[in-house]
Short mmCIF file of N, CA and C in Angstrom, two decimals:
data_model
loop_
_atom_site.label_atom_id
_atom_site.label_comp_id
_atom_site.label_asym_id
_atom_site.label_seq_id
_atom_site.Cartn_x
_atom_site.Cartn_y
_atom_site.Cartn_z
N UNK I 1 110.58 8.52 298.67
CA UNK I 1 111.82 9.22 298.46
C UNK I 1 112.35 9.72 299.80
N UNK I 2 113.71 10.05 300.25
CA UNK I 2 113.91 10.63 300.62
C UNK I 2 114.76 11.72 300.23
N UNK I 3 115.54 12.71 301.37
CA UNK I 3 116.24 13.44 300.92
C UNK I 3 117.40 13.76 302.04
N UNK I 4 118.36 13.82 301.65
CA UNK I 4 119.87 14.07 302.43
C UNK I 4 120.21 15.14 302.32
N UNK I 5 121.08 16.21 302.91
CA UNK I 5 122.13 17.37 303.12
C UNK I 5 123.13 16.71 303.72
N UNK I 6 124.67 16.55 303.02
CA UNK I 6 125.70 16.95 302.85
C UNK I 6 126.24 18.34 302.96
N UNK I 7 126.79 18.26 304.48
CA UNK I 7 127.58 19.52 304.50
C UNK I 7 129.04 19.77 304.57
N UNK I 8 129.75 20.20 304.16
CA UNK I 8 131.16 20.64 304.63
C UNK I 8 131.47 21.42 305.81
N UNK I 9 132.25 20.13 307.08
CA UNK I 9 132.44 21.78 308.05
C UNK I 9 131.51 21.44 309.06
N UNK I 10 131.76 21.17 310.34
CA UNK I 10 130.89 21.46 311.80
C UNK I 10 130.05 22.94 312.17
N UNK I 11 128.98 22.96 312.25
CA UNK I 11 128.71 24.41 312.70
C UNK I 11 128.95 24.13 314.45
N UNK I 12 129.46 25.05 314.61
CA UNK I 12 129.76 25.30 316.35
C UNK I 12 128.76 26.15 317.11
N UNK I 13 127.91 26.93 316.65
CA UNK I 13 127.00 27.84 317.30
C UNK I 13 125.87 26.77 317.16
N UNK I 14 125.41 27.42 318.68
CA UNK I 14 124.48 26.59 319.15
C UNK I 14 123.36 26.87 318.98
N UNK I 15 122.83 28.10 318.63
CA UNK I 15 121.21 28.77 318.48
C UNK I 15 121.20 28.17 316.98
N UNK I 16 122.38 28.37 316.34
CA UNK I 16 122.26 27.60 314.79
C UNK I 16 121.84 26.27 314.97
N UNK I 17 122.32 25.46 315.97
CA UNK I 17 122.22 24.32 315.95
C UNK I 17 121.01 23.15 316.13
N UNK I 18 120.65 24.17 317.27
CA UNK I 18 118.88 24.02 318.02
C UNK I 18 118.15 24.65 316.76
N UNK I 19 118.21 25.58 316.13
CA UNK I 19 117.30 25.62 314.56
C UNK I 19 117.00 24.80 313.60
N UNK I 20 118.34 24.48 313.48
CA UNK I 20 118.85 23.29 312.48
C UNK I 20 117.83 21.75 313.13
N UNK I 21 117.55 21.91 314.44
CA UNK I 21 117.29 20.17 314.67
C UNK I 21 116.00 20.76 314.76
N UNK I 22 115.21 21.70 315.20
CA UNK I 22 113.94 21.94 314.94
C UNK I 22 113.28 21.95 314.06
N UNK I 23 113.61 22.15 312.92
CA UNK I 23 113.34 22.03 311.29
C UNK I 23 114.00 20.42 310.96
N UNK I 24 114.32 19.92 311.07
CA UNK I 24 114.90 18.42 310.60
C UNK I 24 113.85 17.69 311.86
N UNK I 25 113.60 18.41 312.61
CA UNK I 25 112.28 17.60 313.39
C UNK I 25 110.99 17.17 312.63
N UNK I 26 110.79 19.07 312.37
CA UNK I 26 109.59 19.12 311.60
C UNK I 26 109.42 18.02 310.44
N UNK I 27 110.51 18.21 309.72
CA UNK I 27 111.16 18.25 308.32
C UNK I 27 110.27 16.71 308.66
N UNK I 28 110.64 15.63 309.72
CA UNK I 28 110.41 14.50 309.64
C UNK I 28 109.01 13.88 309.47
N UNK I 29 107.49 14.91 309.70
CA UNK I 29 106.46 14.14 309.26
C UNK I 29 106.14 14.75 308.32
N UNK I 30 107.21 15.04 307.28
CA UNK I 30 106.68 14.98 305.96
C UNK I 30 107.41 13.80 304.59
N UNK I 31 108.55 13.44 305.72
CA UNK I 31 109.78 12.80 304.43
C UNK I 31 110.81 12.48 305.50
N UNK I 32 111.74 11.20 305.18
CA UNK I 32 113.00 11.11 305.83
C UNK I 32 113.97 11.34 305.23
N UNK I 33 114.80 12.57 306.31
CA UNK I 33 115.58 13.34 306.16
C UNK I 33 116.63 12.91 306.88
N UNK I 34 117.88 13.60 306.37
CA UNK I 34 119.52 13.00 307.19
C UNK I 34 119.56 14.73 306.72
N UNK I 35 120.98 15.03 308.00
CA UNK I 35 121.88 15.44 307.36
C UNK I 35 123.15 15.02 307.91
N UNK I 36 124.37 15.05 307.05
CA UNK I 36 125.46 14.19 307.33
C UNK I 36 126.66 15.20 306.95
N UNK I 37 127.80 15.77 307.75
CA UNK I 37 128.50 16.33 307.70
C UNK I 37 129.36 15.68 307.83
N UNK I 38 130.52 16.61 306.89
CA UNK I 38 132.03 15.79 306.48
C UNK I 38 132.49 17.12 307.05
N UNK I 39 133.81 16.55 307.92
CA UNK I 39 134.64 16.93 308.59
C UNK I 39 135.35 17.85 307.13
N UNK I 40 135.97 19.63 308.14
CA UNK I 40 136.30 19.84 307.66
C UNK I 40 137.94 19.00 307.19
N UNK I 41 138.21 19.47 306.28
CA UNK I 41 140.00 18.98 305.85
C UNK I 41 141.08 19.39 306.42
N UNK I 42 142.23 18.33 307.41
CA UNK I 42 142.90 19.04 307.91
C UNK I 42 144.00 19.40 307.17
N UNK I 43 144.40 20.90 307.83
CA UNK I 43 145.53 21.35 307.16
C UNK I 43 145.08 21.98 305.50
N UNK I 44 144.06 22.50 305.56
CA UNK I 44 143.78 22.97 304.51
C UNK I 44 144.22 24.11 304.30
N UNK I 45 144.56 24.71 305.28
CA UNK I 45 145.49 26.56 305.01
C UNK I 45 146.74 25.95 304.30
N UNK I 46 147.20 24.59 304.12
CA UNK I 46 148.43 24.95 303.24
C UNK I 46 148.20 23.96 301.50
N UNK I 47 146.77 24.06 301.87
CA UNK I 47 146.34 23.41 300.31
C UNK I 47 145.98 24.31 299.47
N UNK I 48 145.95 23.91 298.14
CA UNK I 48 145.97 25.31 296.80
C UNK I 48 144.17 25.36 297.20
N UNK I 49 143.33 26.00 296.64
CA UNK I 49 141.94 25.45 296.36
C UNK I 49 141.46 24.61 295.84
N UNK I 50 142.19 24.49 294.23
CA UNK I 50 141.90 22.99 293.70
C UNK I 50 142.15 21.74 294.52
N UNK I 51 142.74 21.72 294.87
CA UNK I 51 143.64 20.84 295.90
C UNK I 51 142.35 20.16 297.15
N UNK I 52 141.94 21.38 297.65
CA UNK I 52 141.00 21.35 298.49
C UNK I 52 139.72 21.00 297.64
N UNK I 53 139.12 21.51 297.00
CA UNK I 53 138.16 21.17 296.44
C UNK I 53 138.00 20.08 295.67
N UNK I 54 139.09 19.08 295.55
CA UNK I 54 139.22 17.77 294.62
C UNK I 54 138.99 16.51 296.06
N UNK I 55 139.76 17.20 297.62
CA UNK I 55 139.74 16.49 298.67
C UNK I 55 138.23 16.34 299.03
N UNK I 56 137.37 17.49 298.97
CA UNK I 56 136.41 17.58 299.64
C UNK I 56 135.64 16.65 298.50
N UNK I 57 135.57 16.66 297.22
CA UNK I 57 134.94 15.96 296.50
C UNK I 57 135.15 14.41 296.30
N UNK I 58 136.21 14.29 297.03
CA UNK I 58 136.55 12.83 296.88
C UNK I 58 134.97 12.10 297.97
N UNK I 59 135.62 13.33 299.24
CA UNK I 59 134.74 12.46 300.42
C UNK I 59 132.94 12.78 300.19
N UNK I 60 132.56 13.97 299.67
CA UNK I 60 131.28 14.02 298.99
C UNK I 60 130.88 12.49 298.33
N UNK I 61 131.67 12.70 297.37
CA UNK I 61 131.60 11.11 296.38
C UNK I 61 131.39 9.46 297.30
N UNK I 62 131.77 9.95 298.00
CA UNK I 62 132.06 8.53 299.16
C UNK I 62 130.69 8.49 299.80
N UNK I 63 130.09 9.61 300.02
CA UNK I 63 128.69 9.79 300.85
C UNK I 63 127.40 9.43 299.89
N UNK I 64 127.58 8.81 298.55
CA UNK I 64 126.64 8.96 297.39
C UNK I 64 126.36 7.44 297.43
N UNK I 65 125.50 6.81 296.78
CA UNK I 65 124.95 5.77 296.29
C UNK I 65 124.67 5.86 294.81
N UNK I 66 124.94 5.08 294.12
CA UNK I 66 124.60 4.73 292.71
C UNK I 66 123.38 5.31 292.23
N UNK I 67 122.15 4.97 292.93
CA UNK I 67 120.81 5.32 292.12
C UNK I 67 120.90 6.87 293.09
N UNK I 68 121.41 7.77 293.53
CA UNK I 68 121.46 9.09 294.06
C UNK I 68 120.84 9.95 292.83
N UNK I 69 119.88 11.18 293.14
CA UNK I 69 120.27 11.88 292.48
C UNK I 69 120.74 12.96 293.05
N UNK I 70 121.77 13.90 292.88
CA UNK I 70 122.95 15.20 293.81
C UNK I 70 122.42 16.55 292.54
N UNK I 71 122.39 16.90 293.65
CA UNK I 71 121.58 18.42 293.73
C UNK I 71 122.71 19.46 294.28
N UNK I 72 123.25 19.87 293.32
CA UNK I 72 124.27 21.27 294.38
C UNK I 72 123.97 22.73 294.49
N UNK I 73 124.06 23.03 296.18
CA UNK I 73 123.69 24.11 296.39
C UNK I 73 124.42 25.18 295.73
N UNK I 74 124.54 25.95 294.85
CA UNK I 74 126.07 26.61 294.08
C UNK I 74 125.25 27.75 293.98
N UNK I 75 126.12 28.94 293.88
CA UNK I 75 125.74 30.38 293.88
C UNK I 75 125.59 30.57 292.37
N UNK I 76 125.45 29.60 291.57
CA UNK I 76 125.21 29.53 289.98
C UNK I 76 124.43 28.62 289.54
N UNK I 77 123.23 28.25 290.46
CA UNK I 77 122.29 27.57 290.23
C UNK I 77 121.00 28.38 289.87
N UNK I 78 120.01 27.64 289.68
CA UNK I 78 119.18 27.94 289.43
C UNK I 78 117.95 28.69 290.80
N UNK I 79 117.32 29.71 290.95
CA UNK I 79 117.12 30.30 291.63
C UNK I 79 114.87 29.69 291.88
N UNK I 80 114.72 30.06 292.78
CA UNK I 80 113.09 29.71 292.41
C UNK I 80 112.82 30.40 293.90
N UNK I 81 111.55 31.19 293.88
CA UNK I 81 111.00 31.44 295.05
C UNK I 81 109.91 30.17 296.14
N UNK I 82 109.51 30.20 297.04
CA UNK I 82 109.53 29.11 298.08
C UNK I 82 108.55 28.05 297.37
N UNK I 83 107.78 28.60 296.42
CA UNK I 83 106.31 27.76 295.72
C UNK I 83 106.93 27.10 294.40
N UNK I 84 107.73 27.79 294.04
CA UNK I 84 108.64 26.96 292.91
C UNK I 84 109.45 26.08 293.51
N UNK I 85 110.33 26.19 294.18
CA UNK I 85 110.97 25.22 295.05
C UNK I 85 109.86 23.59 295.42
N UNK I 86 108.82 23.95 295.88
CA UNK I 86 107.96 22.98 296.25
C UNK I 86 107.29 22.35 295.23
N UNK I 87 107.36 23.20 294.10
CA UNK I 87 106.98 22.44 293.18
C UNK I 87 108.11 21.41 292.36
N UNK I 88 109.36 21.48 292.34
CA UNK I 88 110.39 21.29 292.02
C UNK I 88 110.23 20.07 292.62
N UNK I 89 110.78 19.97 294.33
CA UNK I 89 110.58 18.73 295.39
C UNK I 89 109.32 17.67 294.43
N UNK I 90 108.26 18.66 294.57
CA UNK I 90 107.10 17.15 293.94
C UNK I 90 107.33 16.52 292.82
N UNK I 91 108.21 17.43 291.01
CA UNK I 91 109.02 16.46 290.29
C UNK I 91 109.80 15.51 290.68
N UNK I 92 110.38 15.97 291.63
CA UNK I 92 111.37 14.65 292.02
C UNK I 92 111.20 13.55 292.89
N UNK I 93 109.66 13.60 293.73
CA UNK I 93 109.02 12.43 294.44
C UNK I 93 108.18 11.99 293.43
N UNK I 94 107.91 12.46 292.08
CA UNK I 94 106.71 11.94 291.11
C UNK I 94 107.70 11.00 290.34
N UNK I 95 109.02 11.38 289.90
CA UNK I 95 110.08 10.77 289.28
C UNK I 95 110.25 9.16 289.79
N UNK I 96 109.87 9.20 291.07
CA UNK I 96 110.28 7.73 291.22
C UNK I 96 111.87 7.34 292.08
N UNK I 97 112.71 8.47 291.91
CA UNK I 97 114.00 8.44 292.67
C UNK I 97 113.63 8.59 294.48
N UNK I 98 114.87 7.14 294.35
CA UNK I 98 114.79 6.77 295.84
C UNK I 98 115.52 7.44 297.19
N UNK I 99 116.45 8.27 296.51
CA UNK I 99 116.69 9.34 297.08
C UNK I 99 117.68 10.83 296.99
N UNK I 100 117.19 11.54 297.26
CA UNK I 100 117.70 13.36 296.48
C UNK I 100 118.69 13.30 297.58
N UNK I 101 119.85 14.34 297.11
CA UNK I 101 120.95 14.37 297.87
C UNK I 101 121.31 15.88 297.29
N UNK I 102 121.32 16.86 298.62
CA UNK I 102 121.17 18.27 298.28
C UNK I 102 122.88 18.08 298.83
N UNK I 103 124.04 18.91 298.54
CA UNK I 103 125.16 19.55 298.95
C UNK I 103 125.58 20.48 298.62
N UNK I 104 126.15 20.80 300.27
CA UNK I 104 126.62 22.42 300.33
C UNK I 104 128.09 22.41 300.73
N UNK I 105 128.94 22.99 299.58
CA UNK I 105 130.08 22.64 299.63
C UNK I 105 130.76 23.41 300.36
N UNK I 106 132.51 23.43 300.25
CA UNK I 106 133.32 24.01 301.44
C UNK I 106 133.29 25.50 301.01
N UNK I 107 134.48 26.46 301.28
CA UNK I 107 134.50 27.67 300.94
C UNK I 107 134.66 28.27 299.30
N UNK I 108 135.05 27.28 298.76
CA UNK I 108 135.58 27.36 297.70
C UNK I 108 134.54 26.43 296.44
N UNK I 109 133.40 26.30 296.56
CA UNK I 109 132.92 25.53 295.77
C UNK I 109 133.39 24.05 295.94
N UNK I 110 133.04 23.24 294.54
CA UNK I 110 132.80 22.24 294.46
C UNK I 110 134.23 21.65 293.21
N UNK I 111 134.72 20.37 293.31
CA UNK I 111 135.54 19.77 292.22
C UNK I 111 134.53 19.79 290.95
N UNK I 112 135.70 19.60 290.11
CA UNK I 112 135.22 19.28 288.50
C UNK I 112 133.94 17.78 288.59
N UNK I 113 134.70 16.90 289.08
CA UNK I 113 134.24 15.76 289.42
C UNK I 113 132.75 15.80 290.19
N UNK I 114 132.56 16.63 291.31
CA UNK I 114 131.30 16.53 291.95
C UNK I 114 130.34 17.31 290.61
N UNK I 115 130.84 18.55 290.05
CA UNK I 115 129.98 19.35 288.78
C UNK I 115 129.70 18.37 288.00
N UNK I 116 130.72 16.85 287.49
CA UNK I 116 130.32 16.24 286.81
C UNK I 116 128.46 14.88 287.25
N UNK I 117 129.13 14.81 288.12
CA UNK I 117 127.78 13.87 289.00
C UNK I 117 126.48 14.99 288.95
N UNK I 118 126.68 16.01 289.28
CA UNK I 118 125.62 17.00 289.89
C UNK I 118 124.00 16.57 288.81
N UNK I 119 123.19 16.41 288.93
CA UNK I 119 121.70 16.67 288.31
C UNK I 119 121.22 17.62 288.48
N UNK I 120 121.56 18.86 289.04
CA UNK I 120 121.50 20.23 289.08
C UNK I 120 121.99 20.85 289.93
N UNK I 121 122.01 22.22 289.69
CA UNK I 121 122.06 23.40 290.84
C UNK I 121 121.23 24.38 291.40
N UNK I 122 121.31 24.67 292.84
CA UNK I 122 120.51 25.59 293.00
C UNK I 122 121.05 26.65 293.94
N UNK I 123 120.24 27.80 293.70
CA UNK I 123 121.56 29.01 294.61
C UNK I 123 120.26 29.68 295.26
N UNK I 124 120.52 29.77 296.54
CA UNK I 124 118.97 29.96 297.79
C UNK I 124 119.20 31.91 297.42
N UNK I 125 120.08 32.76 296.89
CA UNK I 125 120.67 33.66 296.90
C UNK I 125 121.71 34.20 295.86
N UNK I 126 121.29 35.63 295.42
CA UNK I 126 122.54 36.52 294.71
C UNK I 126 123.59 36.18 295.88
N UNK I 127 123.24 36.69 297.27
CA UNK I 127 124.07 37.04 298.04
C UNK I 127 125.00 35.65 298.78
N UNK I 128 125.76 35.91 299.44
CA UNK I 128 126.65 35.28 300.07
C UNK I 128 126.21 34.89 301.50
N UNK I 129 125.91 33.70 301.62
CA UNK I 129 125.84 33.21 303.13
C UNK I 129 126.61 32.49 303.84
N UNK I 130 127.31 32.15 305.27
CA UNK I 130 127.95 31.49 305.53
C UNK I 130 127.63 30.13 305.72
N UNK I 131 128.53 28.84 305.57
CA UNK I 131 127.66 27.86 305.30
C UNK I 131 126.85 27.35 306.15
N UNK I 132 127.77 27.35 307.31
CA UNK I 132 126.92 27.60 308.83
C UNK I 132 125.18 27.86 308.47
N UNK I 133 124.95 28.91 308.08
CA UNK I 133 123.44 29.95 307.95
C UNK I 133 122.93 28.99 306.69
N UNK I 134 123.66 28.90 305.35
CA UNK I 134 122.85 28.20 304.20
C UNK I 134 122.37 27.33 305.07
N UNK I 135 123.02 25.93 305.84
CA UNK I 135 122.25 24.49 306.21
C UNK I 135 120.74 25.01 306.60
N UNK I 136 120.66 26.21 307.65
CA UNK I 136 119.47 26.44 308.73
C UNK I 136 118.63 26.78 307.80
N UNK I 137 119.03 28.36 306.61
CA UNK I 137 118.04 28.17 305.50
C UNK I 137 117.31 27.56 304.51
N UNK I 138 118.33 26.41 304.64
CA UNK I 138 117.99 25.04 303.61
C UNK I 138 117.15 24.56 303.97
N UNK I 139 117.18 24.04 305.40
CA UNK I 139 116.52 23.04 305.60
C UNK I 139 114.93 23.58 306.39
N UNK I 140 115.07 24.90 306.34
CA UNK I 140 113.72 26.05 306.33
C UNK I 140 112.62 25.86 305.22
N UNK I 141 113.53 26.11 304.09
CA UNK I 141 113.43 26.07 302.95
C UNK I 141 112.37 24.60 302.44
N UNK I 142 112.93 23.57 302.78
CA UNK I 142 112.58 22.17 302.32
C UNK I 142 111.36 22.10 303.50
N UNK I 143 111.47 22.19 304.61
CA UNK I 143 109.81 22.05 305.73
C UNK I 143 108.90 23.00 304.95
N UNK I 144 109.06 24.34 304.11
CA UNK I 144 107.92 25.01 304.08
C UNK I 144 108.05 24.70 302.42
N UNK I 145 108.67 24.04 301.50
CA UNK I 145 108.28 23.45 300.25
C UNK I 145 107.19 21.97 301.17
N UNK I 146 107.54 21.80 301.85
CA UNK I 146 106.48 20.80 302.14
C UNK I 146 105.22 21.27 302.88
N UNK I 147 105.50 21.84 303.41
CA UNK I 147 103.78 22.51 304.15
C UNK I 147 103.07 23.17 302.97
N UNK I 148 103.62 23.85 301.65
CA UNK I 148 102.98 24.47 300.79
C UNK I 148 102.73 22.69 299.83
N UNK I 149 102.91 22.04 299.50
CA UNK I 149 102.70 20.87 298.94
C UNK I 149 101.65 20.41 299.76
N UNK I 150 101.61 20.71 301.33
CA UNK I 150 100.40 19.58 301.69
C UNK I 150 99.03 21.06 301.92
N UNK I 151 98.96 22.25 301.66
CA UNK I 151 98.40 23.67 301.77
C UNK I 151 98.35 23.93 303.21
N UNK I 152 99.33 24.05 304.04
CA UNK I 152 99.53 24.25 305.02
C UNK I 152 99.59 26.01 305.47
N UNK I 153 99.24 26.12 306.64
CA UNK I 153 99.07 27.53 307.03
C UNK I 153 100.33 27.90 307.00
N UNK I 154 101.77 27.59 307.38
CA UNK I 154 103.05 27.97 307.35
C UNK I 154 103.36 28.94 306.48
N UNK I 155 103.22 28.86 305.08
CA UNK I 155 103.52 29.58 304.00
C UNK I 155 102.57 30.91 304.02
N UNK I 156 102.49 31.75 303.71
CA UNK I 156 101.32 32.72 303.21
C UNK I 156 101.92 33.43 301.44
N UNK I 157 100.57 33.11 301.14
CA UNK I 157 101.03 33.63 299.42
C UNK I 157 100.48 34.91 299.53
#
């Protein structure tokens, strides 16, 4: 299996950035990992939200493959602490799917259309993060669901 992040949006900070590739380093001797960012939308200050969120879902949709399964990061997902999470990951490498596709959408959520594709949700948080910060936590998140899958010192229970 592998697994992808879809993001909306360039992060421009650079300590974010060097995090982000240090963990997608790691991330790599456990599983191959992408992440693939879609440009934000131009001229979106004079689009409604729906508007925006039907654009951004078009190009989400474009980034998918048929046998995908899409996983959305949504603040109305389902919640799990770091050992549930890892246990989660191992359903879906036991499943047989050739590859998971996590996305983190623009400011405004996600289209009707991407909710319709989705095979679930998950929300890292009650609280509000910028998306910038979700990617770095995400992909935190997925290296130490894997160090706790292989009983790695990283985690402490």
């Amino acid at each position: 299996m592998t697994i992808k992040l879809i993001a909306i949006g360039k992060t421009d900070n650079k300590q974010l950035l060097a995090l982000i590739a240090d963990y997608q380093k790691r991330l790599g001797f456990y599983i191959k990992f992408s992440l693939e960012i879609i440009p934000d939308i131009k001229n979106s200050k004079n689009l409604s939200e729906d508007l925006q969120k039907q654009k951004e879902g078009e190009l989400i949709l474009k980034k998918l493959n048929n046998t995908d399964t899409l996983i959305l990061l949504d603040e109305n997902g389902k919640q799990f602490d770091s050992v549930g999470f890892s246990d989660y990951l191992q359903k879906h490498m036991n499943s047989g799917i050739k590859q998971l596709v996590f996305v983190i959408g623009g400011p405004y959520g996600f289209s009707d259309e991407i909710y319709a594709e989705a095979k679930g949700k998950i929300s890292l948080s009650k609280m509000t993060f910028s998306h910038q910060m979700i990617r770095l936590f995400f992909i935190e998140q997925l290296y130490r669901g894997f160090t706790i899958l292989r009983n790695e010192p990283y985690h402490h229970r």
